[in-house]
GROMACS .gro file of C-alpha atoms in nm:
model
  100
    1UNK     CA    1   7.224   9.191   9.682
    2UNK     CA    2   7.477   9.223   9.958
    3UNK     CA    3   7.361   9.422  10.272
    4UNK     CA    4   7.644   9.586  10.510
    5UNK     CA    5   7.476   9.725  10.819
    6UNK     CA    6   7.725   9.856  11.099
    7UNK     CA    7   7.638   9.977  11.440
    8UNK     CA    8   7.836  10.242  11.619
    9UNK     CA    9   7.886  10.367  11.995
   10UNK     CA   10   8.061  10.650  12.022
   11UNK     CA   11   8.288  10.660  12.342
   12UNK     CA   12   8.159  10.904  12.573
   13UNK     CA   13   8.218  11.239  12.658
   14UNK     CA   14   8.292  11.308  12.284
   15UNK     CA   15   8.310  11.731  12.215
   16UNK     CA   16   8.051  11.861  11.928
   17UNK     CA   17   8.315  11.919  11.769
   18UNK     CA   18   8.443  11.516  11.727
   19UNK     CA   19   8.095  11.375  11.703
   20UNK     CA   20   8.044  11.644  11.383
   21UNK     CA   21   8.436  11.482  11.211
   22UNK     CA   22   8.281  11.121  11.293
   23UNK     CA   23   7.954  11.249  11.124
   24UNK     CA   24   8.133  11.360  10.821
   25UNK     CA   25   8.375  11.067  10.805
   26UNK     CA   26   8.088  10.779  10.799
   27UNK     CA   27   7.897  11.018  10.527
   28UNK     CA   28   8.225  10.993  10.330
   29UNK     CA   29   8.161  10.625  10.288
   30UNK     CA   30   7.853  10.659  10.040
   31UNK     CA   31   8.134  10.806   9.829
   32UNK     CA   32   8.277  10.473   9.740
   33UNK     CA   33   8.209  10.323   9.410
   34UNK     CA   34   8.036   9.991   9.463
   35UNK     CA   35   7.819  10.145   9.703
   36UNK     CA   36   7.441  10.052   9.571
   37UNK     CA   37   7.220  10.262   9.864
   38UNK     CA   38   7.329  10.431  10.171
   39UNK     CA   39   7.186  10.561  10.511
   40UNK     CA   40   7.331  10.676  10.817
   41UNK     CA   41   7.096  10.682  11.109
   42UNK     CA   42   7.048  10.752  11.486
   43UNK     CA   43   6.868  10.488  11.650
   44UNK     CA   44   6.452  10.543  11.628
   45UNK     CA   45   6.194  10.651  11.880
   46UNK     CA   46   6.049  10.315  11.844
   47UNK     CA   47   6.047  10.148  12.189
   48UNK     CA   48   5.966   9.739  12.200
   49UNK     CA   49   6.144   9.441  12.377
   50UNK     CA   50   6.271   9.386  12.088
   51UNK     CA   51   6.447   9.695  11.952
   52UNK     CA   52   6.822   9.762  12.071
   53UNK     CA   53   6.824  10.140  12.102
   54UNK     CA   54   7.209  10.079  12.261
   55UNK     CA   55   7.364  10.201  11.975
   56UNK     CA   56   7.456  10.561  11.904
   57UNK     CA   57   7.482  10.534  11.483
   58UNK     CA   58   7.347  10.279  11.242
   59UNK     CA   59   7.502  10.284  10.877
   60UNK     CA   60   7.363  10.048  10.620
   61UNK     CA   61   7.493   9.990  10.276
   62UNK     CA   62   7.390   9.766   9.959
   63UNK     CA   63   7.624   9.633   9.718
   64UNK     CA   64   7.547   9.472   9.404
   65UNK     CA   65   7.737   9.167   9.486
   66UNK     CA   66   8.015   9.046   9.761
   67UNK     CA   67   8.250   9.138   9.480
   68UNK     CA   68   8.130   9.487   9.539
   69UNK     CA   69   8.166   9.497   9.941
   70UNK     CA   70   8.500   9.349   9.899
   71UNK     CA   71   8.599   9.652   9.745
   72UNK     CA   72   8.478   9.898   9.973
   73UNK     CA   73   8.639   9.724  10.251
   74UNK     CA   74   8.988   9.783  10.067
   75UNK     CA   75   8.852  10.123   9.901
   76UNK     CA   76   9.086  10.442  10.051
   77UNK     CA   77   8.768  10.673  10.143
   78UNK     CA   78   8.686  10.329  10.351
   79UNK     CA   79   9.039  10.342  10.473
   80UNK     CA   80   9.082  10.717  10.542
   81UNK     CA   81   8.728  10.687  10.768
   82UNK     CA   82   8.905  10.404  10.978
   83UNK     CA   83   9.223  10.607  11.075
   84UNK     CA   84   9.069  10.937  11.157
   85UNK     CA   85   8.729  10.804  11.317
   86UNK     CA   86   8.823  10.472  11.528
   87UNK     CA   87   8.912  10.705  11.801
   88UNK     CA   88   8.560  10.798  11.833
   89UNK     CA   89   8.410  10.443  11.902
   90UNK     CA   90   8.381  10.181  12.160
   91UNK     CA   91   8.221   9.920  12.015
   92UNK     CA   92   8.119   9.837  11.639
   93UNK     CA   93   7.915   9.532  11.557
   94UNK     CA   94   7.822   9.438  11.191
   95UNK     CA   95   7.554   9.237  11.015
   96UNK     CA   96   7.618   9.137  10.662
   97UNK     CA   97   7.375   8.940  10.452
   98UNK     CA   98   7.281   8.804  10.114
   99UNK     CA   99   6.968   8.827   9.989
  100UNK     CA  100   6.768   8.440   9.966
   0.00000   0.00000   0.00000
């Protein structure tokens, strides 16, 4: 398996309005094909030394293979999100990982 997990902070001072077209653009991306499970997620109440609560969004996806995430990175729903949302963000920072 082939985990995607990408952390978001949104630039601030961001309307309702923009946060709610960034909200619907990173749902769009569980539309894409090779996409195995998907979860968009606001950081947790969970408070340790440990935890970075920094971010403002957390989207994971699975893929069956790299095969498969190599896809989505070229897919046009993948695409589309990039041009109308990277005006919402400051900072992204992604983890991907095969499973041992």
């Amino acid at each position: 398996m082939f985990v995607h997990v990408v952390n978001f902070w949104l630039k601030k001072g961001l309307s309702e309005e923009e946060i709610q077209q960034f909200e619907a653009g990173v749902l769009s991306l569980g539309k894409v094909e090779t996409v195995k499970d998907f979860n968009v997620g606001k950081p947790a109440k969970t408070d340790r030394p440990v935890i970075d609560r920094s971010y403002d969004y957390c989207l994971l996806t699975t893929f069956t293979d790299e095969a498969g995430h190599d896809y989505y990175q070229t897919a046009p729903i993948h695409l589309e999100f990039i041009k109308n949302c990277a005006q919402y963000w400051d900072r992204v920072l992604i983890y991907d990982s095969e499973s041992i």
